[in-house]
Every structure is written in C-alpha cells, then in structure tokens.
Amino acid sequence: MAGVTIRTDSLSRSQVRRVALYAQGFGNKRPTGRVDRRHLRKVLDHIGLIQIDSVNVLVRSQELPLFARLGPHPRSLIPDATAAGELFEYWVHEACHVPVEQRPLYGWMMTSHPRWKSMREFAAERGDLIGSVLDRLRVDGPLVASDLEMRDRPKGQWWDWDDGKYALEHLFRTGEVSAYRRPNDFARMYDLSERVIPADVLDQPMLDERDAKKELLVLAAKYHGVGTAADLADYHRLVHTRPLFAELVEEGRLLSVEVEGWKQQAYLHPDAHLPRWVRARALLSPFDPVVWFRDRAERIFDFHYRIEIYVPKPKRRHGYYVLPFLLGDELVARVDLKADRPAGRLLVQGVFGEPGIDEEEVARELRDELDQMAAWLGLEDGVAVMRNGDLAPALAATC
C-alpha cells in the first residue's frame, strides 16, 4: 500500500491511527480464495499473539482477531497450528497463543516473573506434590486438572483452584509442562513440554531478562507501529522497563516521536509504515490488540471502551458482549452480539453509533459484516436486530 514519509519529530492523531492499524494488519485486503495456515502466519506477523478467553456467548475471543483480518476462514486454523507445533500457549498479555519460535523470549518469565511469586512459594513448600504430578504426566500422558482429583474443600469462585490444579499451573508457568485446549469443552490439557514443543525450539538458549524485555518491547513497537512506553510494555505485560527505552532509542531500534494530544513520549518502530489511507472494516474482539489497552484506544480513537461482562445487567450501558466496529480508520459503533445457536441466528442485542457518523453508511457496512459473520458461524437463519440502541433502526432497515 502506498504510504507517505513519516516525520519522526511529530505525528498527528490521524497519522497515528493509520500507522497503528496498518501495523495490526488492517492495511491488507482480506483473502478472496482459500484461507489456510499461511494466512494465520501473516496475521501473527502483525499481531504476535492471540489472547484466549473462554466466554462463548458469540464465539470464543481467540477466533475473532482472525475473522477481523481474514474474514470467513476455517475455524480449525489455531488448533491445527498448535497441533503442528507452530503455536504454543503461555501467559503473555494474558493466556495467549504465541508463535513457538518466540518461546526463548519467555525463559526469564518461567523462572522469575513477579506475578508468580506465590506459585514458586507453593512449589517450594510442596515439592513432593510437584514431583508426583510430573511423574503422573510422564506415565499417563496429557491430563486435565480434574484428572488429579485433589480438592479437599468446597469449590468457591472461578479461581479457587485445588492443589492439583495449582501444581499443574506452576509447572505450566515454569515451562516444564505445556498445554493446549481440548476441543469439546475448551479445558486446558497439560503435558510434558518435550511432547508438545518441537525439540529444536526446546534446545534453543533462553535470553536473559534484560535482553528478552528489549526484544519484546521492539516486537510490541512493530505490532503497534507507534506507542507510549506504557502501550509497549502492556503488550507482553512487562514491568520495570523504563530504563530500556533510552537504550533502544540509542541503538536505533526505536525512534522517539511526539504525538498530537499525547502527554507521554511516544516511540515509533523504524519500519513503521504510514499509509495514505486505511479502508478497514472489522468487528473487534474485546481482547483484540487494537482495543485491549483501553487508555490507548481512547487516545488513538477517542473511544472510551469498557467490557461489561462483569457489570450487573441493570448497570450496563451497551450490553454484555460488545464488539467495537472499525470502519476505515475509525471506531464508529458498538455492537452487542450473541450467537443464538438453537435458533440458528446471530442476535444484535444492541447497536450504538459514535457521534458524527453517517448512520446509513455505517449500518450498511455493518450489516454486510454481520451477514458474513453469521454465515461463518453456521447460523443459517442469519441476523436478527433487536430494537436497542440509537443505530438499531438504521441497521434494521438494511434487512
């Protein structure tokens, strides 16, 4: 795509939007033919990881970044790539699918990440349990946590793990054990890393913490195009990174840049591209990298966004599972979606436009995107629009 020269002294907000969206893969046209793992690899070249979430009111969130960038595609792409040893699961931004060649960047996390101090303390106290769980995996092969049956108290909230689950999660975070998802119920399957991760990857030396963080910050700059120190650190949930930015600028691996309206110093990847325009159209997962850091979404798109899954229904403003709608280089609407699988319908439970939009144009483009999504999800009765939200009448009129 044709671009314009980026001035490294300052960027306007519209330029930042285009740089950021291009970096995230929205400068590319969706494929028109058969979609396969080559397309998945191209998406991962732009976003680096795919966050996993279990909520399935529409479709599990990890499938949505691919739909946003590729349109309809085989829903087996991620499981197939995992089975082929191209992806592995790890706690990065949160639980994520990550290209397996990046595993050496996370060795320091496996030994000393501050998030997991309590797990290391647990393992130090319960070395006998950790050893027995490893022995069980060696003998019996892949396990889900329930196979260990170690609960000795009533189950409380979601994260009230029993000791067996805690042991497996500790081993998962240390890298001795790897995991993938069981297809029928999404449960995490644990197995020895040597049976999950390709040997040539396991044999690679791990980078030390400082060097790994620098590599991850540069990757985050590549995926974001431009961002603040907080934006780039958040991509892989890094802490204690401030001193590294001056080094990366001195080394020429990041460029300092001022952004219109931003109080914070921004950093530009040297290979960032500024297209003349971005003609994107996509429904974005709440956990898509374009919007997952809410402060960044507000700075770039003037889009205040909060996911309301955990908000009591009477207090929700826009709905339970609300996807931002990207059109061109703007976030123009919010769409509360649900897959009504028994009825074979994609329910638009609410749709809300942003100020100043052309409602007819947005409704028309959104309807086409929703029709494609319904077909992709196998919802044969198509799209049903509820009368909730200021954009609902215009969207209903497209039926």
mmCIF file of C-alpha atoms in Angstrom:
data_model
loop_
_atom_site.group_PDB
_atom_site.id
_atom_site.type_symbol
_atom_site.label_atom_id
_atom_site.label_comp_id
_atom_site.label_asym_id
_atom_site.label_seq_id
_atom_site.Cartn_x
_atom_site.Cartn_y
_atom_site.Cartn_z
ATOM 1 C CA MET A 1 0.000 0.000 0.000
ATOM 2 C CA ALA A 2 1.297 3.438 -0.930
ATOM 3 C CA GLY A 3 2.436 5.496 2.006
ATOM 4 C CA VAL A 4 3.829 8.861 2.959
ATOM 5 C CA THR A 5 7.063 9.718 4.699
ATOM 6 C CA ILE A 6 6.803 9.622 8.466
ATOM 7 C CA ARG A 7 8.107 12.720 10.177
ATOM 8 C CA THR A 8 9.904 11.485 13.244
ATOM 9 C CA ASP A 9 9.529 14.795 15.050
ATOM 10 C CA SER A 10 5.725 14.661 15.314
ATOM 11 C CA LEU A 11 2.655 12.709 14.221
ATOM 12 C CA SER A 12 -0.955 13.831 14.021
ATOM 13 C CA ARG A 13 -3.694 11.727 15.595
ATOM 14 C CA SER A 14 -4.989 10.676 12.181
ATOM 15 C CA GLN A 15 -1.486 9.573 11.187
ATOM 16 C CA VAL A 16 -1.149 7.574 14.386
ATOM 17 C CA ARG A 17 -4.428 5.785 13.665
ATOM 18 C CA ARG A 18 -3.220 4.797 10.209
ATOM 19 C CA VAL A 19 0.208 3.711 11.434
ATOM 20 C CA ALA A 20 -1.348 1.653 14.221
ATOM 21 C CA LEU A 21 -3.985 -0.028 12.072
ATOM 22 C CA TYR A 22 -1.511 -0.821 9.306
ATOM 23 C CA ALA A 23 0.843 -2.359 11.860
ATOM 24 C CA GLN A 24 -2.040 -4.514 13.108
ATOM 25 C CA GLY A 25 -2.683 -5.916 9.631
ATOM 26 C CA PHE A 26 -5.570 -3.713 8.559
ATOM 27 C CA GLY A 27 -3.705 -2.328 5.580
ATOM 28 C CA ASN A 28 -4.039 -5.703 3.870
ATOM 29 C CA LYS A 29 -7.060 -6.795 1.885
ATOM 30 C CA ARG A 30 -8.816 -9.890 3.127
ATOM 31 C CA PRO A 31 -8.094 -13.011 1.104
ATOM 32 C CA THR A 32 -10.665 -13.882 -1.524
ATOM 33 C CA GLY A 33 -9.709 -17.506 -2.049
ATOM 34 C CA ARG A 34 -8.920 -20.437 0.193
ATOM 35 C CA VAL A 35 -7.645 -19.407 3.626
ATOM 36 C CA ASP A 36 -5.021 -21.608 5.276
ATOM 37 C CA ARG A 37 -2.209 -21.504 7.825
ATOM 38 C CA ARG A 38 -0.127 -19.221 5.621
ATOM 39 C CA HIS A 39 -2.723 -16.526 6.266
ATOM 40 C CA LEU A 40 -2.616 -17.243 10.004
ATOM 41 C CA ARG A 41 1.148 -16.736 9.930
ATOM 42 C CA LYS A 42 0.715 -13.396 8.160
ATOM 43 C CA VAL A 43 -1.749 -12.252 10.818
ATOM 44 C CA LEU A 44 0.685 -13.288 13.548
ATOM 45 C CA ASP A 45 3.437 -11.326 11.805
ATOM 46 C CA HIS A 46 1.282 -8.272 12.536
ATOM 47 C CA ILE A 47 -0.090 -9.039 15.995
ATOM 48 C CA GLY A 48 2.362 -11.533 17.501
ATOM 49 C CA LEU A 49 -0.081 -13.286 19.815
ATOM 50 C CA ILE A 50 -3.759 -14.057 20.202
ATOM 51 C CA GLN A 51 -5.379 -13.670 23.606
ATOM 52 C CA ILE A 52 -7.523 -16.579 24.804
ATOM 53 C CA ASP A 53 -10.826 -16.145 26.591
ATOM 54 C CA SER A 54 -13.420 -18.760 27.490
ATOM 55 C CA VAL A 55 -16.597 -16.658 27.136
ATOM 56 C CA ASN A 56 -18.588 -18.245 24.323
ATOM 57 C CA VAL A 57 -21.725 -16.109 24.064
ATOM 58 C CA LEU A 58 -20.746 -15.254 20.476
ATOM 59 C CA VAL A 59 -17.615 -17.253 19.734
ATOM 60 C CA ARG A 60 -14.512 -17.655 21.844
ATOM 61 C CA SER A 61 -12.495 -14.483 21.621
ATOM 62 C CA GLN A 62 -9.375 -16.048 20.110
ATOM 63 C CA GLU A 63 -11.258 -16.680 16.874
ATOM 64 C CA LEU A 64 -12.294 -13.059 16.399
ATOM 65 C CA PRO A 65 -8.914 -11.423 15.581
ATOM 66 C CA LEU A 66 -8.604 -13.815 12.644
ATOM 67 C CA PHE A 67 -12.122 -13.075 11.420
ATOM 68 C CA ALA A 68 -11.439 -9.338 11.749
ATOM 69 C CA ARG A 69 -8.389 -9.602 9.491
ATOM 70 C CA LEU A 70 -9.176 -12.576 7.256
ATOM 71 C CA GLY A 71 -12.956 -12.691 7.151
ATOM 72 C CA PRO A 72 -14.520 -16.171 6.957
ATOM 73 C CA HIS A 73 -11.882 -18.849 7.403
ATOM 74 C CA PRO A 74 -11.570 -22.445 8.652
ATOM 75 C CA ARG A 75 -12.177 -22.343 12.385
ATOM 76 C CA SER A 76 -9.587 -25.077 12.858
ATOM 77 C CA LEU A 77 -6.642 -22.804 11.974
ATOM 78 C CA ILE A 78 -5.450 -22.238 15.544
ATOM 79 C CA PRO A 79 -5.891 -25.846 16.791
ATOM 80 C CA ASP A 80 -4.225 -27.162 13.628
ATOM 81 C CA ALA A 81 -1.279 -24.782 14.010
ATOM 82 C CA THR A 82 -0.942 -25.790 17.671
ATOM 83 C CA ALA A 83 -1.001 -29.488 16.791
ATOM 84 C CA ALA A 84 1.669 -28.859 14.149
ATOM 85 C CA GLY A 85 3.964 -27.233 16.697
ATOM 86 C CA GLU A 86 3.652 -23.710 15.255
ATOM 87 C CA LEU A 87 1.853 -22.188 18.250
ATOM 88 C CA PHE A 88 2.112 -22.728 21.973
ATOM 89 C CA GLU A 89 0.044 -21.403 24.842
ATOM 90 C CA TYR A 90 1.591 -19.227 27.527
ATOM 91 C CA TRP A 91 0.774 -16.401 29.924
ATOM 92 C CA VAL A 92 1.979 -13.349 27.989
ATOM 93 C CA HIS A 93 -0.519 -10.500 27.700
ATOM 94 C CA GLU A 94 -2.860 -12.916 29.417
ATOM 95 C CA ALA A 95 -3.282 -16.543 28.362
ATOM 96 C CA CYS A 96 -2.294 -16.384 24.704
ATOM 97 C CA HIS A 97 -1.477 -18.388 21.616
ATOM 98 C CA VAL A 98 2.089 -17.414 20.668
ATOM 99 C CA PRO A 99 4.358 -18.399 17.746
ATOM 100 C CA VAL A 100 6.555 -21.172 19.067
ATOM 101 C CA GLU A 101 9.754 -19.551 17.784
ATOM 102 C CA GLN A 102 9.244 -16.796 20.385
ATOM 103 C CA ARG A 103 9.451 -19.224 23.315
ATOM 104 C CA PRO A 104 13.108 -18.357 24.119
ATOM 105 C CA LEU A 105 11.938 -14.807 24.910
ATOM 106 C CA TYR A 106 9.938 -16.080 27.886
ATOM 107 C CA GLY A 107 12.548 -18.119 29.744
ATOM 108 C CA TRP A 108 13.039 -15.369 32.336
ATOM 109 C CA MET A 109 9.278 -15.356 32.991
ATOM 110 C CA MET A 110 9.420 -19.084 33.591
ATOM 111 C CA THR A 111 11.968 -18.656 36.386
ATOM 112 C CA SER A 112 11.325 -15.286 37.993
ATOM 113 C CA HIS A 113 8.229 -13.393 36.843
ATOM 114 C CA PRO A 114 6.970 -11.350 39.837
ATOM 115 C CA ARG A 115 3.358 -12.297 39.052
ATOM 116 C CA TRP A 116 4.064 -15.878 40.044
ATOM 117 C CA LYS A 117 5.915 -15.447 43.336
ATOM 118 C CA SER A 118 3.126 -17.169 45.285
ATOM 119 C CA MET A 119 3.260 -20.166 42.948
ATOM 120 C CA ARG A 120 7.013 -20.506 43.441
ATOM 121 C CA GLU A 121 6.481 -20.381 47.209
ATOM 122 C CA PHE A 122 3.803 -23.080 46.896
ATOM 123 C CA ALA A 123 6.175 -25.256 44.854
ATOM 124 C CA ALA A 124 8.972 -24.811 47.396
ATOM 125 C CA GLU A 125 6.649 -25.988 50.177
ATOM 126 C CA ARG A 126 5.077 -28.813 48.157
ATOM 127 C CA GLY A 127 7.990 -30.265 46.219
ATOM 128 C CA ASP A 128 6.606 -33.764 46.811
ATOM 129 C CA LEU A 129 3.332 -32.833 45.105
ATOM 130 C CA ILE A 130 5.092 -31.183 42.154
ATOM 131 C CA GLY A 131 7.218 -34.283 41.661
ATOM 132 C CA SER A 132 4.238 -36.634 41.831
ATOM 133 C CA VAL A 133 2.306 -34.602 39.255
ATOM 134 C CA LEU A 134 5.298 -34.699 36.896
ATOM 135 C CA ASP A 135 5.544 -38.458 37.396
ATOM 136 C CA ARG A 136 1.845 -38.830 36.635
ATOM 137 C CA LEU A 137 2.265 -36.870 33.393
ATOM 138 C CA ARG A 138 5.256 -38.994 32.351
ATOM 139 C CA VAL A 139 3.282 -42.189 32.847
ATOM 140 C CA ASP A 140 -0.261 -41.251 31.886
ATOM 141 C CA GLY A 141 0.321 -38.555 29.287
ATOM 142 C CA PRO A 142 -1.891 -35.480 28.868
ATOM 143 C CA LEU A 143 -4.104 -34.544 31.819
ATOM 144 C CA VAL A 144 -6.766 -32.013 32.600
ATOM 145 C CA ALA A 145 -6.790 -30.657 36.148
ATOM 146 C CA SER A 146 -9.867 -32.680 37.104
ATOM 147 C CA ASP A 147 -7.948 -35.899 36.409
ATOM 148 C CA LEU A 148 -5.915 -35.290 39.572
ATOM 149 C CA GLU A 149 -8.930 -35.053 41.923
ATOM 150 C CA MET A 150 -7.153 -33.259 44.754
ATOM 151 C CA ARG A 151 -9.884 -30.954 46.065
ATOM 152 C CA ASP A 152 -10.080 -31.106 49.844
ATOM 153 C CA ARG A 153 -12.542 -28.204 50.327
ATOM 154 C CA PRO A 154 -15.737 -26.931 48.704
ATOM 155 C CA LYS A 155 -15.157 -25.070 45.456
ATOM 156 C CA GLY A 156 -15.542 -21.317 45.733
ATOM 157 C CA GLN A 157 -15.054 -18.806 42.927
ATOM 158 C CA TRP A 158 -13.600 -19.430 39.447
ATOM 159 C CA TRP A 159 -10.004 -19.171 40.613
ATOM 160 C CA ASP A 160 -10.443 -21.376 43.682
ATOM 161 C CA TRP A 161 -8.008 -23.989 42.448
ATOM 162 C CA ASP A 162 -7.302 -27.231 44.238
ATOM 163 C CA ASP A 163 -3.704 -28.309 44.874
ATOM 164 C CA GLY A 164 -3.542 -30.436 41.730
ATOM 165 C CA LYS A 165 -4.559 -27.517 39.504
ATOM 166 C CA TYR A 166 -2.117 -25.264 41.337
ATOM 167 C CA ALA A 167 0.697 -27.748 40.728
ATOM 168 C CA LEU A 168 -0.125 -28.037 37.039
ATOM 169 C CA GLU A 169 -0.301 -24.268 36.653
ATOM 170 C CA HIS A 170 3.041 -23.849 38.395
ATOM 171 C CA LEU A 171 4.635 -26.378 36.053
ATOM 172 C CA PHE A 172 2.960 -24.675 33.088
ATOM 173 C CA ARG A 173 4.415 -21.314 34.057
ATOM 174 C CA THR A 174 7.904 -22.754 34.622
ATOM 175 C CA GLY A 175 7.833 -24.294 31.152
ATOM 176 C CA GLU A 176 8.323 -27.891 32.322
ATOM 177 C CA VAL A 177 4.760 -28.534 31.195
ATOM 178 C CA SER A 178 2.976 -27.122 28.163
ATOM 179 C CA ALA A 179 -0.709 -27.007 27.355
ATOM 180 C CA TYR A 180 -3.275 -26.966 24.606
ATOM 181 C CA ARG A 181 -7.067 -26.844 24.559
ATOM 182 C CA ARG A 182 -9.362 -29.864 24.500
ATOM 183 C CA PRO A 183 -11.750 -29.152 21.611
ATOM 184 C CA ASN A 184 -15.033 -30.322 23.101
ATOM 185 C CA ASP A 185 -15.007 -28.295 26.330
ATOM 186 C CA PHE A 186 -12.044 -25.915 26.000
ATOM 187 C CA ALA A 187 -10.319 -27.434 29.044
ATOM 188 C CA ARG A 188 -6.570 -26.931 29.234
ATOM 189 C CA MET A 189 -4.693 -30.173 28.523
ATOM 190 C CA TYR A 190 -1.303 -30.386 30.242
ATOM 191 C CA ASP A 191 1.604 -32.491 29.039
ATOM 192 C CA LEU A 192 5.387 -32.558 29.296
ATOM 193 C CA SER A 193 6.859 -29.788 27.146
ATOM 194 C CA GLU A 194 9.086 -32.276 25.351
ATOM 195 C CA ARG A 195 5.928 -33.866 23.923
ATOM 196 C CA VAL A 196 4.350 -30.563 22.882
ATOM 197 C CA ILE A 197 7.125 -28.135 21.868
ATOM 198 C CA PRO A 198 9.383 -29.027 18.894
ATOM 199 C CA ALA A 199 12.817 -30.226 20.015
ATOM 200 C CA ASP A 200 14.698 -27.592 18.030
ATOM 201 C CA VAL A 201 12.814 -24.885 19.953
ATOM 202 C CA LEU A 202 13.320 -26.526 23.355
ATOM 203 C CA ASP A 203 17.047 -26.766 22.638
ATOM 204 C CA GLN A 204 17.428 -23.031 21.978
ATOM 205 C CA PRO A 205 19.056 -20.990 24.749
ATOM 206 C CA MET A 206 16.747 -18.652 26.647
ATOM 207 C CA LEU A 207 17.530 -14.942 26.638
ATOM 208 C CA ASP A 208 18.245 -13.288 29.946
ATOM 209 C CA GLU A 209 15.593 -10.975 31.372
ATOM 210 C CA ARG A 210 17.076 -7.691 30.185
ATOM 211 C CA ASP A 211 17.723 -8.800 26.604
ATOM 212 C CA ALA A 212 14.366 -10.571 26.379
ATOM 213 C CA LYS A 213 12.496 -7.485 27.553
ATOM 214 C CA LYS A 214 14.270 -5.369 24.961
ATOM 215 C CA GLU A 215 13.312 -7.820 22.223
ATOM 216 C CA LEU A 216 9.712 -7.887 23.422
ATOM 217 C CA LEU A 217 9.486 -4.094 23.519
ATOM 218 C CA VAL A 218 10.750 -3.908 19.940
ATOM 219 C CA LEU A 219 8.220 -6.537 18.891
ATOM 220 C CA ALA A 220 5.468 -4.582 20.636
ATOM 221 C CA ALA A 221 6.536 -1.477 18.710
ATOM 222 C CA LYS A 222 6.368 -3.479 15.493
ATOM 223 C CA TYR A 223 2.851 -4.710 16.316
ATOM 224 C CA HIS A 224 1.606 -1.298 17.466
ATOM 225 C CA GLY A 225 3.579 0.786 14.970
ATOM 226 C CA VAL A 226 3.762 3.613 17.479
ATOM 227 C CA GLY A 227 3.007 3.779 21.182
ATOM 228 C CA THR A 228 3.913 5.124 24.580
ATOM 229 C CA ALA A 229 6.183 3.255 26.958
ATOM 230 C CA ALA A 230 3.058 2.005 28.749
ATOM 231 C CA ASP A 231 1.500 0.843 25.460
ATOM 232 C CA LEU A 232 4.572 -1.164 24.518
ATOM 233 C CA ALA A 233 5.137 -2.639 27.975
ATOM 234 C CA ASP A 234 1.482 -3.674 28.227
ATOM 235 C CA TYR A 235 1.623 -5.753 25.028
ATOM 236 C CA HIS A 236 3.537 -8.533 26.795
ATOM 237 C CA ARG A 237 2.650 -7.336 30.321
ATOM 238 C CA LEU A 238 6.208 -6.261 31.152
ATOM 239 C CA VAL A 239 7.226 -4.337 34.261
ATOM 240 C CA HIS A 240 10.393 -2.391 35.147
ATOM 241 C CA THR A 241 11.110 -1.420 31.548
ATOM 242 C CA ARG A 242 11.617 2.362 31.720
ATOM 243 C CA PRO A 243 15.457 2.338 31.535
ATOM 244 C CA LEU A 244 15.361 0.143 28.432
ATOM 245 C CA PHE A 245 13.701 2.720 26.187
ATOM 246 C CA ALA A 246 16.687 5.079 26.185
ATOM 247 C CA GLU A 247 18.929 2.153 25.227
ATOM 248 C CA LEU A 248 16.631 1.091 22.408
ATOM 249 C CA VAL A 249 16.487 4.652 21.051
ATOM 250 C CA GLU A 250 20.277 4.965 21.247
ATOM 251 C CA GLU A 251 20.612 1.656 19.400
ATOM 252 C CA GLY A 252 18.214 2.880 16.691
ATOM 253 C CA ARG A 253 15.733 0.101 17.407
ATOM 254 C CA LEU A 254 13.061 2.603 18.465
ATOM 255 C CA LEU A 255 12.564 6.208 17.382
ATOM 256 C CA SER A 256 11.346 8.928 19.727
ATOM 257 C CA VAL A 257 8.367 10.851 18.353
ATOM 258 C CA GLU A 258 5.845 13.380 19.606
ATOM 259 C CA VAL A 259 2.153 12.689 19.005
ATOM 260 C CA GLU A 260 -0.517 15.372 18.813
ATOM 261 C CA GLY A 261 -2.500 15.455 22.046
ATOM 262 C CA TRP A 262 -0.358 12.897 23.886
ATOM 263 C CA LYS A 263 1.311 13.993 27.098
ATOM 264 C CA GLN A 264 3.614 10.988 27.103
ATOM 265 C CA GLN A 265 6.675 10.425 24.951
ATOM 266 C CA ALA A 266 5.887 8.083 22.061
ATOM 267 C CA TYR A 267 8.103 5.534 20.321
ATOM 268 C CA LEU A 268 7.963 4.566 16.665
ATOM 269 C CA HIS A 269 9.223 1.327 15.175
ATOM 270 C CA PRO A 270 11.845 2.122 12.490
ATOM 271 C CA ASP A 271 9.933 0.021 9.930
ATOM 272 C CA ALA A 272 6.532 1.533 10.718
ATOM 273 C CA HIS A 273 4.504 2.404 7.638
ATOM 274 C CA LEU A 274 2.181 5.376 7.248
ATOM 275 C CA PRO A 275 -0.378 4.564 4.522
ATOM 276 C CA ARG A 276 -2.294 7.302 2.757
ATOM 277 C CA TRP A 277 -5.494 5.678 3.940
ATOM 278 C CA VAL A 278 -6.819 2.608 5.740
ATOM 279 C CA ARG A 279 -10.016 1.109 4.372
ATOM 280 C CA ALA A 280 -10.681 -1.437 7.060
ATOM 281 C CA ARG A 281 -13.934 -2.994 8.150
ATOM 282 C CA ALA A 282 -13.978 -5.281 11.146
ATOM 283 C CA LEU A 283 -15.783 -6.294 14.306
ATOM 284 C CA LEU A 284 -13.128 -6.348 17.013
ATOM 285 C CA SER A 285 -12.961 -8.726 19.927
ATOM 286 C CA PRO A 286 -12.883 -7.018 23.327
ATOM 287 C CA PHE A 287 -9.427 -8.620 23.568
ATOM 288 C CA ASP A 288 -8.114 -7.556 20.153
ATOM 289 C CA PRO A 289 -4.762 -5.731 20.459
ATOM 290 C CA VAL A 290 -6.285 -2.677 18.773
ATOM 291 C CA VAL A 291 -8.518 -2.081 21.803
ATOM 292 C CA TRP A 292 -7.301 -4.281 24.667
ATOM 293 C CA PHE A 293 -5.384 -1.410 26.350
ATOM 294 C CA ARG A 294 -8.313 0.899 26.999
ATOM 295 C CA ASP A 295 -6.226 4.017 27.628
ATOM 296 C CA ARG A 296 -4.554 3.596 24.225
ATOM 297 C CA ALA A 297 -7.895 3.078 22.461
ATOM 298 C CA GLU A 298 -9.144 6.318 23.959
ATOM 299 C CA ARG A 299 -6.012 8.245 22.960
ATOM 300 C CA ILE A 300 -5.972 6.947 19.391
ATOM 301 C CA PHE A 301 -9.658 6.662 18.547
ATOM 302 C CA ASP A 302 -11.323 8.909 21.150
ATOM 303 C CA PHE A 303 -13.211 5.730 22.061
ATOM 304 C CA HIS A 304 -13.995 5.102 25.726
ATOM 305 C CA TYR A 305 -14.481 1.348 25.979
ATOM 306 C CA ARG A 306 -15.142 -0.985 28.873
ATOM 307 C CA ILE A 307 -16.228 -4.595 28.623
ATOM 308 C CA GLU A 308 -19.364 -5.061 30.705
ATOM 309 C CA ILE A 309 -19.440 -8.837 31.201
ATOM 310 C CA TYR A 310 -18.865 -8.381 34.928
ATOM 311 C CA VAL A 311 -21.221 -5.402 35.284
ATOM 312 C CA PRO A 312 -24.708 -6.185 36.709
ATOM 313 C CA LYS A 313 -27.233 -6.122 33.862
ATOM 314 C CA PRO A 314 -29.159 -3.036 35.116
ATOM 315 C CA LYS A 315 -25.929 -1.041 35.104
ATOM 316 C CA ARG A 316 -24.699 -1.971 31.633
ATOM 317 C CA ARG A 317 -24.612 0.875 29.126
ATOM 318 C CA HIS A 318 -24.164 -1.062 25.895
ATOM 319 C CA GLY A 319 -24.596 -4.762 26.652
ATOM 320 C CA TYR A 320 -22.940 -7.992 27.764
ATOM 321 C CA TYR A 321 -20.532 -8.793 24.912
ATOM 322 C CA VAL A 322 -19.932 -5.624 22.953
ATOM 323 C CA LEU A 323 -17.633 -5.507 19.937
ATOM 324 C CA PRO A 324 -16.274 -2.211 18.576
ATOM 325 C CA PHE A 325 -16.915 -1.780 14.853
ATOM 326 C CA LEU A 326 -13.963 -0.482 12.848
ATOM 327 C CA LEU A 327 -14.730 1.266 9.557
ATOM 328 C CA GLY A 328 -11.962 2.971 7.634
ATOM 329 C CA ASP A 329 -9.608 4.214 10.345
ATOM 330 C CA GLU A 330 -12.283 4.997 12.939
ATOM 331 C CA LEU A 331 -14.196 3.065 15.574
ATOM 332 C CA VAL A 332 -17.731 4.003 14.583
ATOM 333 C CA ALA A 333 -20.107 1.781 16.572
ATOM 334 C CA ARG A 334 -20.538 -0.738 19.388
ATOM 335 C CA VAL A 335 -22.430 -3.964 18.763
ATOM 336 C CA ASP A 336 -23.749 -6.306 21.464
ATOM 337 C CA LEU A 337 -23.759 -9.739 19.832
ATOM 338 C CA LYS A 338 -24.920 -13.217 20.757
ATOM 339 C CA ALA A 339 -24.965 -16.438 18.780
ATOM 340 C CA ASP A 340 -28.398 -17.992 19.296
ATOM 341 C CA ARG A 341 -27.265 -21.453 18.268
ATOM 342 C CA PRO A 342 -30.543 -23.339 18.823
ATOM 343 C CA ALA A 343 -32.401 -20.854 16.610
ATOM 344 C CA GLY A 344 -29.529 -20.502 14.130
ATOM 345 C CA ARG A 345 -29.444 -16.708 14.428
ATOM 346 C CA LEU A 346 -26.881 -14.020 15.089
ATOM 347 C CA LEU A 347 -28.595 -11.693 17.545
ATOM 348 C CA VAL A 348 -27.769 -7.997 17.532
ATOM 349 C CA GLN A 349 -28.947 -7.290 21.071
ATOM 350 C CA GLY A 350 -27.932 -3.644 20.836
ATOM 351 C CA VAL A 351 -26.081 -1.348 18.443
ATOM 352 C CA PHE A 352 -24.831 2.126 19.259
ATOM 353 C CA GLY A 353 -23.238 4.634 16.900
ATOM 354 C CA GLU A 354 -20.431 7.026 17.746
ATOM 355 C CA PRO A 355 -21.052 10.772 17.428
ATOM 356 C CA GLY A 356 -20.916 12.267 13.945
ATOM 357 C CA ILE A 357 -21.150 9.074 11.898
ATOM 358 C CA ASP A 358 -23.099 8.618 8.672
ATOM 359 C CA GLU A 359 -25.678 6.215 10.104
ATOM 360 C CA GLU A 360 -26.837 4.811 6.761
ATOM 361 C CA GLU A 361 -23.300 4.061 5.596
ATOM 362 C CA VAL A 362 -22.269 2.530 8.924
ATOM 363 C CA ALA A 363 -25.446 0.436 9.086
ATOM 364 C CA ARG A 364 -24.951 -0.812 5.530
ATOM 365 C CA GLU A 365 -21.299 -1.797 6.100
ATOM 366 C CA LEU A 366 -22.078 -3.308 9.488
ATOM 367 C CA ARG A 367 -24.914 -5.379 8.047
ATOM 368 C CA ASP A 368 -22.611 -6.888 5.432
ATOM 369 C CA GLU A 369 -20.046 -7.717 8.117
ATOM 370 C CA LEU A 370 -22.709 -9.303 10.318
ATOM 371 C CA ASP A 371 -24.048 -11.373 7.411
ATOM 372 C CA GLN A 372 -20.543 -12.721 6.785
ATOM 373 C CA MET A 373 -20.097 -13.496 10.474
ATOM 374 C CA ALA A 374 -23.422 -15.329 10.698
ATOM 375 C CA ALA A 375 -22.515 -17.476 7.698
ATOM 376 C CA TRP A 376 -19.040 -18.163 9.092
ATOM 377 C CA LEU A 377 -20.546 -19.324 12.392
ATOM 378 C CA GLY A 378 -23.071 -21.553 10.619
ATOM 379 C CA LEU A 379 -26.071 -19.530 11.840
ATOM 380 C CA GLU A 380 -28.297 -20.314 8.894
ATOM 381 C CA ASP A 381 -31.211 -18.039 9.818
ATOM 382 C CA GLY A 382 -28.928 -15.013 9.606
ATOM 383 C CA VAL A 383 -29.008 -11.761 11.527
ATOM 384 C CA ALA A 384 -31.780 -10.610 13.862
ATOM 385 C CA VAL A 385 -31.708 -6.993 15.052
ATOM 386 C CA MET A 386 -33.238 -6.085 18.402
ATOM 387 C CA ARG A 387 -34.595 -2.556 18.899
ATOM 388 C CA ASN A 388 -31.932 -1.477 21.350
ATOM 389 C CA GLY A 389 -29.526 1.385 20.660
ATOM 390 C CA ASP A 390 -29.619 4.509 18.559
ATOM 391 C CA LEU A 391 -28.241 2.723 15.458
ATOM 392 C CA ALA A 392 -30.737 -0.155 15.653
ATOM 393 C CA PRO A 393 -33.405 1.444 13.374
ATOM 394 C CA ALA A 394 -30.877 2.113 10.608
ATOM 395 C CA LEU A 395 -29.428 -1.395 10.918
ATOM 396 C CA ALA A 396 -32.903 -2.986 10.949
ATOM 397 C CA ALA A 397 -33.765 -1.045 7.787
ATOM 398 C CA THR A 398 -30.990 -2.869 5.919
ATOM 399 C CA CYS A 399 -32.818 -6.214 6.296
#
